[in-house]
Amino acid sequence: MKIAVIGSGIGGLAAACRLASKGHDVTVFEKNATPGGKISEIKMDGYRFDTGPSLFTLPELVTELYAAANEPIPSSFAYKKLEVLCKYFYNSGERLNAWSDQQKFTDECVQKFGEDPASITKYLKSASLIYKITADIFLFNSLHKVKNLMKFSVLKSLLQVHKIRFYKTMHGANKRNFKSPLLVQLFDRYATYNGSNPYKAPATLNVIAHLENNLGAYFPDKGMYTIVQHIYELALKKGVRFNFNSLVTSIDIKNKKAVGITVGETQHAFDKIVSDSDINYVINNLMDHPKEKQIKSLEPSSSALVFYWGVTREFPELDLHNILFSSDYKTEFNNLFEAKTIDKDPTIYIFISSKVIENDAPKNCENWYVMVNAPANSTEDWDELIRVTRQNIINKINESLKTNIEDYIACEKIASPITIEQNTLSKGGALYGNSSNSKFAAFLRHPNFLKSVQNLYFVGGSVHPGGGIPLCLASAKIVANEIPAS
Ligand code: FAD
C-alpha cells in the first residue's frame, strides 16, 4: 500500500519505520526542513542545546522499534542510566539528590527530610503496581477497540482498577503517603511530565514515578537529538521517502474514505494516511468533519518558556537535571492553568547536557537550558511575560546558587508557547497534547483512528496514549498494528 505520513515528529518517524518494515511504500511530508518536531537541537557560539525533551525513559521502546524493523541497533546509539535522576533545591535552603539507587535515595530522604523509609518503599511499590495494572490497557493498546478490552490480560487488569486510586488526585495520594511536604512536592512534580496539574490530575499518574525511580532515567551519549537522527536513518534504510518543507494543507476524503493529501496546489493519492500532526490542527485545518469539533473544548497541556544560555563558567553544585522549586506549588499551578500566566516564583528546571557531553560547551563553560512551565498560548502579552519571568528566574537562580548569573550569560535564545506552536503546529504550543487534569483524561484523548473515515490514522502526543517520547512511540506501534502487512 502507498502510505503518507504527515509530520516527522517521533510518532510519525516511528510509524513510518514500522509501516515500511511491513512492506509498505511510505512517504513522509514534513513542513520543516529537518525531522524531529519538538525534539530538536540548536547550536550557537560553540554551544549545542537539545531544545525539547531532555529526559529519556523506557529506552526499550526504541530497541523494540529496531527489532520490528529487523535491524540491529547501531553502536552509535548509546545511552547511559543516570545515577542522579535530578538535584532538587528548595527555597528554604534544603537540597536533595534523587538517586536512582533506591537505598541511597531513601537514606537521603530519611537523613535530610526525616521521612519514614517505609513510606518510600510503599510508594514506589504502589507506582509499580499502577504500571502493571494500567500499561496494557492505557498505554500499549488502543482503548477504542472492543477486541482489545476483551483480552484476558486486560480483563484481569480491569478487575484490579480500584487499586490504582483514579478517584484521588496525585497530590491527594502523595500528601497521604509522605510525612515531608518537600517530598510531596517532589513527587507532585511528575504531573508536569505530561503537562498537567498535580492538584487535579488523577493519582494514576503517580505511575510516572515508576518509570523514573524504579525503571530508571537515561541519557543518550550524544544528546537527545540523536534519538531522532537514528530513527530517521532507520526510516531511510527501510526505504521511507521524505519530503521536507512540505506543509500538508488538506487530507482528501471521498465517500468517507481518506484518499490522499494536498501539498500546496498538488494532490497526492494514497491508500492510507497516518497523521502525526496535532489532532487539533488536523480537525480545524486539514479536514472538514463536524463531529470532531467537540475536541475544541478539551484543555491543552501546559507549554514551556525556555531560555538557552551559553554560560561562561562551571557550577559544580549542579548536575544534568536540576530543579529549583517554588515555595507555593498550589498557587504556581493555579496561575498556570486558571490565571493562565507564569507565577512570579516559578519552579525552574535547569538542564545542562555539557555535564555529560563535553563538546556541548566550550572548555570551563556550560550550556544551560532553563525552563519554566508556561500556559498554552491563548491571549497573553508574551513579550512582557517573558521579560518579567526572565528577571524572576535570574533573581531566583542568584539567590539559590549565590551567584550573579547575568554576568556569565554569553549568548541566549528563547523558546515560548508561540515559537513552539509555530515550529510544530501544536495547539497553543502545548507540549503534550491535552492535559490530564481530569479523572477521565485517558478516555478523552483522541483515538488513533476515526470510525467515520476509513484509511485515516493518528499518532503522536496529541492522541492516545498521550505525550512524551515513550507514549508517542507506543502510539506508532498501535497504529502500525492496525494496518496489515502488504
Ligand atoms: P511533534 O514533535 O509534535 O511533531 C509534529 C511534526 O509534524 C512537526 O515536525 C510538524 O512540523 C509536522 N507537521 C504538523 N502538521 C503538519 C502538516 N500539516 N504538514 C506537514 N508537517 C506537519 N517528552 C519527553 O518524553 N521527555 C521530556 O523531557 C520532554 N520535555 C519536553 C520539553 C519541551 C520544551 C518540549 C517542546 C517537549 C517535551 N517533551 C518531552 C514532549 C515531547 O517532545 C513530545 O511529546 C513529542 O516529541 C511529540 O512528538 P509527536 O510525534 O507528537 O510530534
mmCIF file of N, CA and C in Angstrom, residues 219-264:
data_model
loop_
_atom_site.group_PDB
_atom_site.id
_atom_site.type_symbol
_atom_site.label_atom_id
_atom_site.label_comp_id
_atom_site.label_asym_id
_atom_site.label_seq_id
_atom_site.Cartn_x
_atom_site.Cartn_y
_atom_site.Cartn_z
ATOM 1 N N PHE A 219 20.195 8.836 29.478
ATOM 2 C CA PHE A 219 20.564 9.972 28.628
ATOM 3 C C PHE A 219 21.459 9.469 27.500
ATOM 4 N N PRO A 220 21.103 9.796 26.250
ATOM 5 C CA PRO A 220 21.933 9.344 25.123
ATOM 6 C C PRO A 220 23.324 9.993 25.181
ATOM 7 N N ASP A 221 24.356 9.219 24.870
ATOM 8 C CA ASP A 221 25.740 9.694 24.989
ATOM 9 C C ASP A 221 25.985 10.966 24.176
ATOM 10 N N LYS A 222 25.229 11.125 23.077
ATOM 11 C CA LYS A 222 25.464 12.312 22.239
ATOM 12 C C LYS A 222 24.262 13.237 22.212
ATOM 13 N N GLY A 223 23.380 13.103 23.183
ATOM 14 C CA GLY A 223 22.277 14.052 23.297
ATOM 15 C C GLY A 223 20.946 13.521 22.780
ATOM 16 N N MET A 224 19.887 14.221 23.168
ATOM 17 C CA MET A 224 18.529 13.761 22.870
ATOM 18 C C MET A 224 18.251 13.736 21.359
ATOM 19 N N TYR A 225 18.845 14.686 20.637
ATOM 20 C CA TYR A 225 18.502 14.746 19.208
ATOM 21 C C TYR A 225 18.974 13.496 18.456
ATOM 22 N N THR A 226 19.949 12.774 19.045
ATOM 23 C CA THR A 226 20.426 11.564 18.349
ATOM 24 C C THR A 226 19.341 10.480 18.317
ATOM 25 N N ILE A 227 18.341 10.600 19.201
ATOM 26 C CA ILE A 227 17.225 9.631 19.129
ATOM 27 C C ILE A 227 16.537 9.816 17.772
ATOM 28 N N VAL A 228 16.243 11.083 17.434
ATOM 29 C CA VAL A 228 15.598 11.389 16.154
ATOM 30 C C VAL A 228 16.501 11.006 14.981
ATOM 31 N N GLN A 229 17.778 11.407 15.079
ATOM 32 C CA GLN A 229 18.680 11.135 13.951
ATOM 33 C C GLN A 229 18.727 9.639 13.632
ATOM 34 N N HIS A 230 18.754 8.813 14.699
ATOM 35 C CA HIS A 230 18.849 7.374 14.458
ATOM 36 C C HIS A 230 17.549 6.812 13.883
ATOM 37 N N ILE A 231 16.411 7.282 14.397
ATOM 38 C CA ILE A 231 15.142 6.734 13.881
ATOM 39 C C ILE A 231 14.934 7.218 12.434
ATOM 40 N N TYR A 232 15.382 8.438 12.146
ATOM 41 C CA TYR A 232 15.298 8.954 10.767
ATOM 42 C C TYR A 232 16.151 8.084 9.837
ATOM 43 N N GLU A 233 17.385 7.770 10.296
ATOM 44 C CA GLU A 233 18.263 6.933 9.463
ATOM 45 C C GLU A 233 17.677 5.533 9.271
ATOM 46 N N LEU A 234 17.039 5.029 10.338
ATOM 47 C CA LEU A 234 16.397 3.707 10.227
ATOM 48 C C LEU A 234 15.295 3.769 9.163
ATOM 49 N N ALA A 235 14.515 4.857 9.188
ATOM 50 C CA ALA A 235 13.417 5.002 8.208
ATOM 51 C C ALA A 235 13.986 5.014 6.785
ATOM 52 N N LEU A 236 15.078 5.779 6.582
ATOM 53 C CA LEU A 236 15.679 5.837 5.240
ATOM 54 C C LEU A 236 16.124 4.430 4.812
ATOM 55 N N LYS A 237 16.717 3.717 5.773
ATOM 56 C CA LYS A 237 17.208 2.367 5.477
ATOM 57 C C LYS A 237 16.059 1.438 5.056
ATOM 58 N N LYS A 238 14.878 1.677 5.628
ATOM 59 C CA LYS A 238 13.727 0.826 5.298
ATOM 60 C C LYS A 238 13.011 1.335 4.037
ATOM 61 N N GLY A 239 13.578 2.359 3.399
ATOM 62 C CA GLY A 239 13.026 2.802 2.109
ATOM 63 C C GLY A 239 12.001 3.931 2.209
ATOM 64 N N VAL A 240 11.839 4.535 3.407
ATOM 65 C CA VAL A 240 10.879 5.642 3.539
ATOM 66 C C VAL A 240 11.426 6.850 2.784
ATOM 67 N N ARG A 241 10.525 7.530 2.034
ATOM 68 C CA ARG A 241 10.934 8.777 1.337
ATOM 69 C C ARG A 241 10.491 9.970 2.169
ATOM 70 N N PHE A 242 11.304 11.017 2.191
ATOM 71 C CA PHE A 242 10.973 12.213 2.977
ATOM 72 C C PHE A 242 10.844 13.422 2.073
ATOM 73 N N ASN A 243 9.762 14.179 2.238
ATOM 74 C CA ASN A 243 9.611 15.479 1.581
ATOM 75 C C ASN A 243 9.613 16.531 2.676
ATOM 76 N N PHE A 244 10.741 17.260 2.812
ATOM 77 C CA PHE A 244 10.790 18.344 3.809
ATOM 78 C C PHE A 244 10.264 19.623 3.172
ATOM 79 N N ASN A 245 10.057 20.661 4.014
ATOM 80 C CA ASN A 245 9.488 21.935 3.549
ATOM 81 C C ASN A 245 8.182 21.697 2.796
ATOM 82 N N SER A 246 7.395 20.727 3.256
ATOM 83 C CA SER A 246 6.152 20.363 2.568
ATOM 84 C C SER A 246 4.991 20.396 3.556
ATOM 85 N N LEU A 247 4.292 21.504 3.600
ATOM 86 C CA LEU A 247 3.133 21.632 4.501
ATOM 87 C C LEU A 247 1.925 20.968 3.849
ATOM 88 N N VAL A 248 1.357 20.000 4.542
ATOM 89 C CA VAL A 248 0.126 19.370 4.042
ATOM 90 C C VAL A 248 -1.031 20.307 4.360
ATOM 91 N N THR A 249 -1.815 20.660 3.346
ATOM 92 C CA THR A 249 -2.882 21.640 3.563
ATOM 93 C C THR A 249 -4.256 20.993 3.656
ATOM 94 N N SER A 250 -4.386 19.740 3.183
ATOM 95 C CA SER A 250 -5.652 19.050 3.442
ATOM 96 C C SER A 250 -5.482 17.542 3.352
ATOM 97 N N ILE A 251 -6.372 16.871 4.098
ATOM 98 C CA ILE A 251 -6.488 15.417 3.963
ATOM 99 C C ILE A 251 -7.730 15.229 3.088
ATOM 100 N N ASP A 252 -7.545 14.581 1.946
ATOM 101 C CA ASP A 252 -8.643 14.496 0.990
ATOM 102 C C ASP A 252 -9.492 13.259 1.284
ATOM 103 N N ILE A 253 -10.797 13.518 1.433
ATOM 104 C CA ILE A 253 -11.710 12.436 1.829
ATOM 105 C C ILE A 253 -12.814 12.316 0.777
ATOM 106 N N LYS A 254 -13.051 11.075 0.325
ATOM 107 C CA LYS A 254 -14.155 10.832 -0.628
ATOM 108 C C LYS A 254 -14.933 9.634 -0.123
ATOM 109 N N ASN A 255 -16.261 9.783 -0.088
ATOM 110 C CA ASN A 255 -17.142 8.685 0.356
ATOM 111 C C ASN A 255 -16.662 8.075 1.677
ATOM 112 N N LYS A 256 -16.370 8.958 2.628
ATOM 113 C CA LYS A 256 -15.959 8.529 3.976
ATOM 114 C C LYS A 256 -14.661 7.708 3.981
ATOM 115 N N LYS A 257 -13.829 7.937 2.965
ATOM 116 C CA LYS A 257 -12.510 7.269 2.933
ATOM 117 C C LYS A 257 -11.449 8.309 2.649
ATOM 118 N N ALA A 258 -10.352 8.279 3.408
ATOM 119 C CA ALA A 258 -9.231 9.166 3.094
ATOM 120 C C ALA A 258 -8.576 8.616 1.834
ATOM 121 N N VAL A 259 -8.397 9.497 0.835
ATOM 122 C CA VAL A 259 -7.863 9.020 -0.451
ATOM 123 C C VAL A 259 -6.541 9.691 -0.812
ATOM 124 N N GLY A 260 -6.136 10.700 -0.045
ATOM 125 C CA GLY A 260 -4.874 11.350 -0.357
ATOM 126 C C GLY A 260 -4.697 12.621 0.447
ATOM 127 N N ILE A 261 -3.671 13.373 0.087
ATOM 128 C CA ILE A 261 -3.393 14.635 0.772
ATOM 129 C C ILE A 261 -3.093 15.705 -0.278
ATOM 130 N N THR A 262 -3.212 16.964 0.154
ATOM 131 C CA THR A 262 -2.829 18.059 -0.736
ATOM 132 C C THR A 262 -1.659 18.809 -0.114
ATOM 133 N N VAL A 263 -0.647 19.052 -0.925
ATOM 134 C CA VAL A 263 0.516 19.846 -0.503
ATOM 135 C C VAL A 263 0.612 21.013 -1.475
ATOM 136 N N GLY A 264 0.402 22.218 -0.977
ATOM 137 C CA GLY A 264 0.356 23.380 -1.882
ATOM 138 C C GLY A 264 -0.809 23.205 -2.846
#
